Coordinates of C-alpha atoms and ligand atoms in Angstrom, one line a residue:
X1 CA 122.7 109.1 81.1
X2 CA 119.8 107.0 79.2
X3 CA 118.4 107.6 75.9
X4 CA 115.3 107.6 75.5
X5 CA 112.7 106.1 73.3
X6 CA 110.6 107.4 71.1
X7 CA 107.4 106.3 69.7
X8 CA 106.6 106.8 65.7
X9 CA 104.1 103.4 65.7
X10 CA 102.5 104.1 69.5
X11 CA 102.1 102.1 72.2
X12 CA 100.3 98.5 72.2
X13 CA 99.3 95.9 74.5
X14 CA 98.7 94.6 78.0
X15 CA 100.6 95.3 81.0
X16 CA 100.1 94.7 84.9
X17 CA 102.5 97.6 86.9
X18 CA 103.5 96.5 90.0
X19 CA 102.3 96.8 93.1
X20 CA 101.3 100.1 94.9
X21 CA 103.5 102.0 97.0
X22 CA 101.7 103.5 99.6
X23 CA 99.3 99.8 100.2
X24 CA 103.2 98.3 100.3
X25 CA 104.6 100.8 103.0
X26 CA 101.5 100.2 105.0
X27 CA 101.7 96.1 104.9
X28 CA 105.0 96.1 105.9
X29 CA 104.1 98.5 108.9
X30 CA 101.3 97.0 109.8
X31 CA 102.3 93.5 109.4
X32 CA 105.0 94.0 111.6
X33 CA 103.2 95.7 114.3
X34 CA 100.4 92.6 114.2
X35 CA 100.6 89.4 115.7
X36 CA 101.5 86.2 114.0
X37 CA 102.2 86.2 110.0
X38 CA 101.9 88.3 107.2
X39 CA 102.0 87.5 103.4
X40 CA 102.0 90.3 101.1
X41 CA 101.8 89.5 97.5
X42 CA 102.6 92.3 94.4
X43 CA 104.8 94.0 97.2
X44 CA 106.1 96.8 95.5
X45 CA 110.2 96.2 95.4
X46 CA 111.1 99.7 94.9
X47 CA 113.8 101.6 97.3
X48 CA 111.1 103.5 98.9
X49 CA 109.6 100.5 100.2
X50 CA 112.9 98.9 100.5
X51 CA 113.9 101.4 102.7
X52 CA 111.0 100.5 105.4
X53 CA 111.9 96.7 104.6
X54 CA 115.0 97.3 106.3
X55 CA 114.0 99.8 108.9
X56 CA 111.7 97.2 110.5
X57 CA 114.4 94.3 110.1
X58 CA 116.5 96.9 111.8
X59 CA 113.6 97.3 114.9
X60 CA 114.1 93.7 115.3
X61 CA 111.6 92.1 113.0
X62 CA 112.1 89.4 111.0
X63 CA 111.2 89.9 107.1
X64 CA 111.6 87.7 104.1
X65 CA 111.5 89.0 100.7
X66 CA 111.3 86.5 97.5
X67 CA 110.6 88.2 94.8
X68 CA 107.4 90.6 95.1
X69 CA 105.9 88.1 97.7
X70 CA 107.1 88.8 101.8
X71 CA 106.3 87.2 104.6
X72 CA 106.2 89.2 107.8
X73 CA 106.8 87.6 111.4
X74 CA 104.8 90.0 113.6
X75 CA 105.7 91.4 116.7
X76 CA 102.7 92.8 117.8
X77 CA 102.3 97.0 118.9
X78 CA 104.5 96.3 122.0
X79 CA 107.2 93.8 120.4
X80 CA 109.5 96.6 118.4
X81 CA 113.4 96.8 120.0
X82 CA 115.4 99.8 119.6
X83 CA 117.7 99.4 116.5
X84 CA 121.5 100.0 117.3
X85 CA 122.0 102.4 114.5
X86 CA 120.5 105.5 113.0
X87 CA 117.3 103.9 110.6
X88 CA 118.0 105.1 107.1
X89 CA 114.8 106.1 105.3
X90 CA 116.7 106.5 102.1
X91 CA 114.6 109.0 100.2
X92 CA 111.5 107.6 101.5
X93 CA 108.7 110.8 102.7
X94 CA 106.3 108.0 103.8
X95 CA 109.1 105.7 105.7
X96 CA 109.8 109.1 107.5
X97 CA 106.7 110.0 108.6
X98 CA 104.6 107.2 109.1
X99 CA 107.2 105.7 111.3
X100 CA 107.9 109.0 113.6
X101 CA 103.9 108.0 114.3
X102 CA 104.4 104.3 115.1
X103 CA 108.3 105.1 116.8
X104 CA 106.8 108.5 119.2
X105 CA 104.8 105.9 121.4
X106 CA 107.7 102.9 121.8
X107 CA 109.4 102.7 125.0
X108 CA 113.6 103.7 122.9
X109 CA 114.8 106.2 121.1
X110 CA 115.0 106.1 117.3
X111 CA 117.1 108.0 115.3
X112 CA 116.1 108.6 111.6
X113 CA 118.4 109.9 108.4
X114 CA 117.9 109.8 105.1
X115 CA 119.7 110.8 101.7
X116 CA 120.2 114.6 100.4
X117 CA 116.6 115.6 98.7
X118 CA 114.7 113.6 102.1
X119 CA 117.0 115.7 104.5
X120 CA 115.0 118.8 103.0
X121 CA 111.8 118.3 102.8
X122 CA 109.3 119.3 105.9
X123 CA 109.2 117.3 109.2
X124 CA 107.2 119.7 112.0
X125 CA 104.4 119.5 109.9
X126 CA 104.3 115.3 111.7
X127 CA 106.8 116.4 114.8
X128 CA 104.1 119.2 115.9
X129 CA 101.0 117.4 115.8
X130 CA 102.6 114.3 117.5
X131 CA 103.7 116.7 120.6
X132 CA 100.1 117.2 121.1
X133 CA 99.6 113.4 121.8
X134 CA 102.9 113.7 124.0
X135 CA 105.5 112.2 121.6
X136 CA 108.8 113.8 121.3
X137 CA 110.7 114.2 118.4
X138 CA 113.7 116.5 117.6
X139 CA 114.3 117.7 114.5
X140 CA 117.3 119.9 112.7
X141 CA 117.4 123.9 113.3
X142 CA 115.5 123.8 109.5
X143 CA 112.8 121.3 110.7
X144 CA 114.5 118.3 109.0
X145 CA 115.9 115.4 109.2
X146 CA 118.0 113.8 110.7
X147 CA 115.6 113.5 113.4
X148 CA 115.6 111.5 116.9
X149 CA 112.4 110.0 118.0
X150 CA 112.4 109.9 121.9
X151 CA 109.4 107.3 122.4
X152 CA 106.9 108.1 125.7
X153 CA 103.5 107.4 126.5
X154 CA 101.3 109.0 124.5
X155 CA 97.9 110.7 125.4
X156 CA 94.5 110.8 123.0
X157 CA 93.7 113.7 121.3
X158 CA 91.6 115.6 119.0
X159 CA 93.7 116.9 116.3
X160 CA 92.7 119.1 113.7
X161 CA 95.3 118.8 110.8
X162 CA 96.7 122.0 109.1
X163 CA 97.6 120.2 105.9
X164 CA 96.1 118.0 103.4
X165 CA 98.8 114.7 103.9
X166 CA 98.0 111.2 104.0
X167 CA 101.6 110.8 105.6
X168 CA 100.8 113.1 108.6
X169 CA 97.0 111.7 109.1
X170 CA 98.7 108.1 108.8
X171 CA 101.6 109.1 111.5
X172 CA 98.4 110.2 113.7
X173 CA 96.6 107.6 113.5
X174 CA 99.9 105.3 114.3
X175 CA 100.2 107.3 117.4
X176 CA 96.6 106.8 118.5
X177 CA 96.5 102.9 118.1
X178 CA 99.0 103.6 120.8
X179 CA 97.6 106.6 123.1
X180 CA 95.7 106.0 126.4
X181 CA 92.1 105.9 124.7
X182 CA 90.0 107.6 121.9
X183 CA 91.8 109.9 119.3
X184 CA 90.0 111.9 116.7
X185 CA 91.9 113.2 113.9
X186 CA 90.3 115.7 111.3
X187 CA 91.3 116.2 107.6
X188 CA 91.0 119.4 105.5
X189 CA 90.5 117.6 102.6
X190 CA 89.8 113.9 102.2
X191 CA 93.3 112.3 101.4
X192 CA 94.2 109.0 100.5
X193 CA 93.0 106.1 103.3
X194 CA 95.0 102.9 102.9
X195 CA 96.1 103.2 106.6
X196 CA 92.6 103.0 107.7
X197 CA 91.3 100.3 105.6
X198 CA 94.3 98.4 106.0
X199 CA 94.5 99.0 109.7
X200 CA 90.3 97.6 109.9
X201 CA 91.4 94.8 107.9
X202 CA 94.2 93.6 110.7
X203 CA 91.3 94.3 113.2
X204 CA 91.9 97.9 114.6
X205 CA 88.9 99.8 115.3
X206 CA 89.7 103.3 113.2
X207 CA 86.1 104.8 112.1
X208 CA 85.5 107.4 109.5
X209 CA 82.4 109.7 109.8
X210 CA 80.0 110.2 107.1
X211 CA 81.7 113.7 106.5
X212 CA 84.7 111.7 105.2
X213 CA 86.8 113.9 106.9
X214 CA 86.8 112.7 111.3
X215 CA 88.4 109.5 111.9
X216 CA 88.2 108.4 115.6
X217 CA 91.0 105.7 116.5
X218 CA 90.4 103.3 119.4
X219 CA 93.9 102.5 121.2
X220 CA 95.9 99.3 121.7
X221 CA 94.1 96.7 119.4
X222 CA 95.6 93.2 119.0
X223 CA 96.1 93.4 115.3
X224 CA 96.4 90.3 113.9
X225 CA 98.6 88.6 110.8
X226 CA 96.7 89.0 107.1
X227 CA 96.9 87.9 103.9
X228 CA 97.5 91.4 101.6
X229 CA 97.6 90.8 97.8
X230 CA 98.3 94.6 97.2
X231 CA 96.8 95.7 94.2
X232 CA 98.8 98.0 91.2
X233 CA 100.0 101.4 91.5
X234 CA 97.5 104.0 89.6
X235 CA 100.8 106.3 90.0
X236 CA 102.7 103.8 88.2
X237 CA 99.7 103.1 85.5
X238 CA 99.4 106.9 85.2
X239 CA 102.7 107.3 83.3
X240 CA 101.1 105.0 80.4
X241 CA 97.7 106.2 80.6
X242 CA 99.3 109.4 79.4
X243 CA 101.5 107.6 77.2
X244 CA 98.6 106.4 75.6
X245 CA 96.5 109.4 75.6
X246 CA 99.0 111.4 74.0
X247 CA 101.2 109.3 71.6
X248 CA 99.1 108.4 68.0
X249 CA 98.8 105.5 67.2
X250 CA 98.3 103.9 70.9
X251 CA 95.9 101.0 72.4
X252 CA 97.0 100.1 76.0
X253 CA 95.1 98.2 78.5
X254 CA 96.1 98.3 82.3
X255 CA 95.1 95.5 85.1
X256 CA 94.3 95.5 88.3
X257 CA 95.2 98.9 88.9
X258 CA 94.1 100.2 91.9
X259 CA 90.7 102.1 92.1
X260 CA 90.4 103.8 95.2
X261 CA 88.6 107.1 94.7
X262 CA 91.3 108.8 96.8
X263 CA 93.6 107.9 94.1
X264 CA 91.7 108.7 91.0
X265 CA 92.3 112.3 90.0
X266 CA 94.2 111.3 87.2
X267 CA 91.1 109.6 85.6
X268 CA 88.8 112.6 85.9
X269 CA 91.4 114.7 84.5
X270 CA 91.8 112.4 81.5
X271 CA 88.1 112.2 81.3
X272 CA 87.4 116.0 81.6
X273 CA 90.3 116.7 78.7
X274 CA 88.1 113.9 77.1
X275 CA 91.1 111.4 76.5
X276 CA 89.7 107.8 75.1
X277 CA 89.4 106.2 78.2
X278 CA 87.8 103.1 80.0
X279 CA 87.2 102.0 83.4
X280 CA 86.6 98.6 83.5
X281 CA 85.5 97.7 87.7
X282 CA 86.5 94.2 89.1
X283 CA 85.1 92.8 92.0
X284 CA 87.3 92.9 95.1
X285 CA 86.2 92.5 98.9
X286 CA 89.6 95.1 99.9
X287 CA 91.0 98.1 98.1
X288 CA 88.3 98.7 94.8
X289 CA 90.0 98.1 91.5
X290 CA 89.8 97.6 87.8
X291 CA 91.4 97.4 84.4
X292 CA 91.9 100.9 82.2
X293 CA 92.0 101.2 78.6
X294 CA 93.7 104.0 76.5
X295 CA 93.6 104.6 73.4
X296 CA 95.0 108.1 71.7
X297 CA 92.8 111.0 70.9
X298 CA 92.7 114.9 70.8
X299 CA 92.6 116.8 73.9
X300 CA 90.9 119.9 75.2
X301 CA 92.7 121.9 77.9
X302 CA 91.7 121.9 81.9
X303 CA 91.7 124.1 84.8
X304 CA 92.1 121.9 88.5
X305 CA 92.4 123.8 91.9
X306 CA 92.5 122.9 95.5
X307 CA 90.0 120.9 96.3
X308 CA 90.8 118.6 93.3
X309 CA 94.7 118.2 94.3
X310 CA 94.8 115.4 96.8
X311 CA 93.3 112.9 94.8
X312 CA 96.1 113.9 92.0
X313 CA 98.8 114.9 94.4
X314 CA 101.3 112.5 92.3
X315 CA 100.2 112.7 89.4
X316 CA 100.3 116.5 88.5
X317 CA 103.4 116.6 86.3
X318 CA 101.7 114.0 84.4
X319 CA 98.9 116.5 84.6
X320 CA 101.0 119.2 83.1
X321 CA 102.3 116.8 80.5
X322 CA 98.8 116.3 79.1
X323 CA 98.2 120.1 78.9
X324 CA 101.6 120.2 77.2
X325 CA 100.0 118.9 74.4
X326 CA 95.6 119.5 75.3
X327 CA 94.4 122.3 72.2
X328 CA 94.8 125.6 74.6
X329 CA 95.8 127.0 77.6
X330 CA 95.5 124.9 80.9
X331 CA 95.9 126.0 84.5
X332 CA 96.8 124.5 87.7
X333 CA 96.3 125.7 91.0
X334 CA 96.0 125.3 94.9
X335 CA 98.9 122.9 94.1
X336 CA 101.5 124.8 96.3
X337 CA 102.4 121.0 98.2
X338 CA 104.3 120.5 95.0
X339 CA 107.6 122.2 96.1
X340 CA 107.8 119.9 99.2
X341 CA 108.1 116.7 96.9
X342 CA 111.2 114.7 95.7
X343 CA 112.0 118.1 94.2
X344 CA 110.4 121.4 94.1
X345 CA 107.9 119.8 91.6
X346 CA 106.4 123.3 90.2
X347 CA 110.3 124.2 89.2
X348 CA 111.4 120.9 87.8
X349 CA 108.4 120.4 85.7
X350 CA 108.4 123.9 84.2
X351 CA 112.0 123.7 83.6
X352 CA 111.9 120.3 81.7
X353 CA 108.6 121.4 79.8
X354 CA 110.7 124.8 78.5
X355 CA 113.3 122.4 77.3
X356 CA 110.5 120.7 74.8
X357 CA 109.2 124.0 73.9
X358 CA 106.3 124.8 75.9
X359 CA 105.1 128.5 77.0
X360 CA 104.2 127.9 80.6
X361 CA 104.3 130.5 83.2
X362 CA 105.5 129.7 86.8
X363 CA 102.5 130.4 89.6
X364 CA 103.2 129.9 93.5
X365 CA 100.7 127.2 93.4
X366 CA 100.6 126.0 90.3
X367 CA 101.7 126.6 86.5
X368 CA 99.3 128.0 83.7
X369 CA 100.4 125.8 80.3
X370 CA 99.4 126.5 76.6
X371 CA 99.0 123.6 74.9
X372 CA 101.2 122.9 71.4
X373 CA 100.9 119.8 69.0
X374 CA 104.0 119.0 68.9
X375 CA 107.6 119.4 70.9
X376 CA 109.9 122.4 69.6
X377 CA 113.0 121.2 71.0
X378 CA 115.1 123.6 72.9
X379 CA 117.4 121.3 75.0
X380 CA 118.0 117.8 74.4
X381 CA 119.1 116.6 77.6
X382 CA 116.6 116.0 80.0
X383 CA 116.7 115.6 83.7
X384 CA 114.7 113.4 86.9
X385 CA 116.7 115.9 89.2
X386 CA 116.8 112.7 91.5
X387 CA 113.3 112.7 91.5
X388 CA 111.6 109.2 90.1
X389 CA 108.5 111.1 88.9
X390 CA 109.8 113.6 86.8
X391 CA 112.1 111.4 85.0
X392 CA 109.7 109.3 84.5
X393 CA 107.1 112.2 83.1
X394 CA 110.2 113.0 81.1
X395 CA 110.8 109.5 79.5
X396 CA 107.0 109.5 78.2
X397 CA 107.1 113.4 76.8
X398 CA 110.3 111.9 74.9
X399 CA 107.8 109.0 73.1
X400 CA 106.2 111.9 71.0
X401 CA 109.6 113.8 70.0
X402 CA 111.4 113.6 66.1
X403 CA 114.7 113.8 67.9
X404 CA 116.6 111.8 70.6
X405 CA 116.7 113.2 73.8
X406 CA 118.3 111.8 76.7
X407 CA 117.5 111.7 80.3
X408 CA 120.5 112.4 83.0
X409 CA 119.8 111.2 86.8
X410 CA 117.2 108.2 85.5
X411 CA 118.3 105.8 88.7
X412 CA 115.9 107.7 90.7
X413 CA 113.7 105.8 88.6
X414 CA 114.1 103.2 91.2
X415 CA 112.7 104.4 94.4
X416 CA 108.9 104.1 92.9
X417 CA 109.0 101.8 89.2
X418 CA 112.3 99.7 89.4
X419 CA 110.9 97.7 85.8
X420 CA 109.8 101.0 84.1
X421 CA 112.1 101.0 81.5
X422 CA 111.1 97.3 80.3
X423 CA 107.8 97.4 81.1
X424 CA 107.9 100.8 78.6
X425 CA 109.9 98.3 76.0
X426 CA 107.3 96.0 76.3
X427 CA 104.1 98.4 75.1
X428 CA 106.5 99.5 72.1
X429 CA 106.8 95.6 71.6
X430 CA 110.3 96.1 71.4
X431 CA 111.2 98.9 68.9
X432 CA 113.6 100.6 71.9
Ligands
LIG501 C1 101.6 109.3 100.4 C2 101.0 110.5 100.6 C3 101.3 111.7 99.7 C4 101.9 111.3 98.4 C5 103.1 110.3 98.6 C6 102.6 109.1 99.3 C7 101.3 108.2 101.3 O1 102.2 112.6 100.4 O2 102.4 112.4 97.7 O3 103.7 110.0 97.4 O4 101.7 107.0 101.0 O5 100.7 108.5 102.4 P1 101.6 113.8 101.4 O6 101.0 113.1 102.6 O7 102.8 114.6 101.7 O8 100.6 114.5 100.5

């Protein structure tokens, strides 16, 4: 049990949050499936990325970690050996799904567990698309894990996906690098596309169309060892954007933050509820980024549907959190991926928001939220539920509260922001 912070004097100051999670997944993947050596640099050292740390050491690859920098001893696409023990993807969605992609075309058998809240979430949604390339993978009765990967030779195909996930596109486009030629793989929406500009960047030929949406994969490249300086985590930043937006008193300035448009949902949304906020571009010849300034203000309320979701998939309790306290009634739809997160994200976030007071009425897809100016206090325990994003949406609605509350479950914490706490003691120049 932690108790949390609050905030009377605001947040101040300058802080670099580490690196991002889904450009550290993908180094590690990629890295090990090139040939020759990788050096990541701001690897993110949270469990989730941990977790595929130790899932490629267990496929035979060796991996050294000091720190935040790694260095990767590549295998190449044709170098992986079956592990001698189930690979434990922790509570790791991306782990899971981006290695049933890269494990469905190896010549073993994988077998993949992972802890209580990963063993419910979804799994055909990757197991069914990669049968149409050939790959075999069997999952629980319920579509879960644990799951056994029974690698084959796989076959190109055009695959038009049936949900908007960067972890399914990114398990496809694994799977093609190893089919028997061309693959084209088709997005609902666009989602975000690390995999693809990290796979060019080791030399794979994967091209997206000018529709933003077809991406055509050319099989078995020689990928070959980078240098990756992964940039920060705008899912890590987002927690003290908000923080800055909605506690008074607050100037906060954010570096190198990643700035990939696939990412930045949570910037429009702070721009369209007309939060103090600027976006300061750096020049970079990989993934775009910049620095981001806060400062607190009034804000108006904000309606965000479907088409606006991917780019914001993460960030949406933070989203309800500003609404929480926006002047008026805000509404979130299309949003129904939500209750296939860490936790059922549309019950945990109206649950925890009830505690502080708020009026907010449950949708299937969403939530609709009124707005108050400050907390009224109806539980004082909050909860992460095991889930590192809603404890962390939790600690940053406690900055603005007159009363302690406290936060139960706050190791999840780990699996995204293992330095969240003190890099939060930090901006309240130490008044925790
Ligand atoms: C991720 C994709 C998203 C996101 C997750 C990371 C990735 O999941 O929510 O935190 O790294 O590809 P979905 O693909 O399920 O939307």
């Amino acid at each position: 049990m932690k108790i949390l912070p609050t905030a009377p004097q605001g947040l101040q100051g300058t802080l670099q949050v580490p690196g991002d999670k889904s450009i550290s997944h993908r180094a590690l993947m990629i890295g090990s499936i090139s040939e020759g050596e990788t050096q990541i640099e701001n690897f993110l050292t949270g469990e989730d990325c941990l977790s595929t740390l130790q899932a490629f050491r267990d496929l035979g690859v060796q991996i050294e970690l000091t720190g935040t920098q790694v260095t990767i001893h590549g295998v190449g696409l044709t170098g992986l050996k079956a592990a001698n023990h189930p690979l434990d993807m922790g509570n790791s969605g991306t782990t899971t799904r981006l290695m049933m992609g890269l494990l469905a075309g190896q010549p073993f058998e994988s077998h993949l567990t992972g802890d209580d809240s990963l063993q419910k979430r979804p799994m055909k949604r990757v197991a069914e698309p990669l049968s149409q390339f050939g790959g075999r993978i069997d999952l629980s009765r319920a579509g879960t894990l644990p799951a056994t990967v029974i690698g084959q030779p796989l076959h190109a195909t055009n695959y038009q996906l049936k949900v908007a996930s960067a972890q399914v596109k990114s398990a496809l486009i694994l799977a093609a690098l190893q089919a028997d030629g061309p693959s084209t793989i088709k997005e609902l929406l666009p989602t975000r596309d690390h995999t693809e500009i990290m796979l060019r960047q080791f030399g794979a030929e994967v091209e997206t169309a000018a529709d933003g949406l077809t991406i055509t994969v050319q099989p078995q490249p020689k990928l070959r060892g980078q240098s990756v300086v992964v940039p920060s985590d705008i899912s890590s930043a987002a927690f003290f954007l908000v923080a800055g937006a909605i506690t008074p008193h607050s100037a906060i300035i954010l570096t190198n933050v990643n700035l990939n448009p696939t990412r930045t949902g949570i910037l429009q949304v702070l721009q369209k509820m007309q939060a103090d906020l600027t976006i300061t571009p750096k020049p970079s010849d990989g993934e775009p980024l910049g620095d981001l300034t806060i400062k607190t203000s009034d804000l108006a309320p904000i309606e965000i549907g479907a088409a606006d979701i991917p780019a914001v998939i993460d960030e949406l309790p933070l989203v309800a959190l500003l609404a929480a306290r926006a002047q008026g009634q805000s509404v979130i739809r299309g949003a129904e991926e939500l209750r296939v997160k860490e936790t059922d994200r549309i019950a945990t976030v109206v649950s925890e928001l009830r505690k502080l007071g708020v009026t907010v009425e449950e949708l299937p897809d969403g939530m609709i939220i009124q707005g108050r100016p400050a907390w009224d206090i109806q539980d004082h325990q909050l909860d992460s539920y095991g889930d590192h994003r809603l404890g962390m949406m939790n600690a940053i609605a406690a900055l603005t509260a007159d009363e302690q509350l406290t936060l139960a479950n706050e190791a999840a914490i780990r699996v995204s922001y293992p330095t969240f706490f003190a890099d939060l003691d930090h901006l309240l120049g130490g008044q925790a």
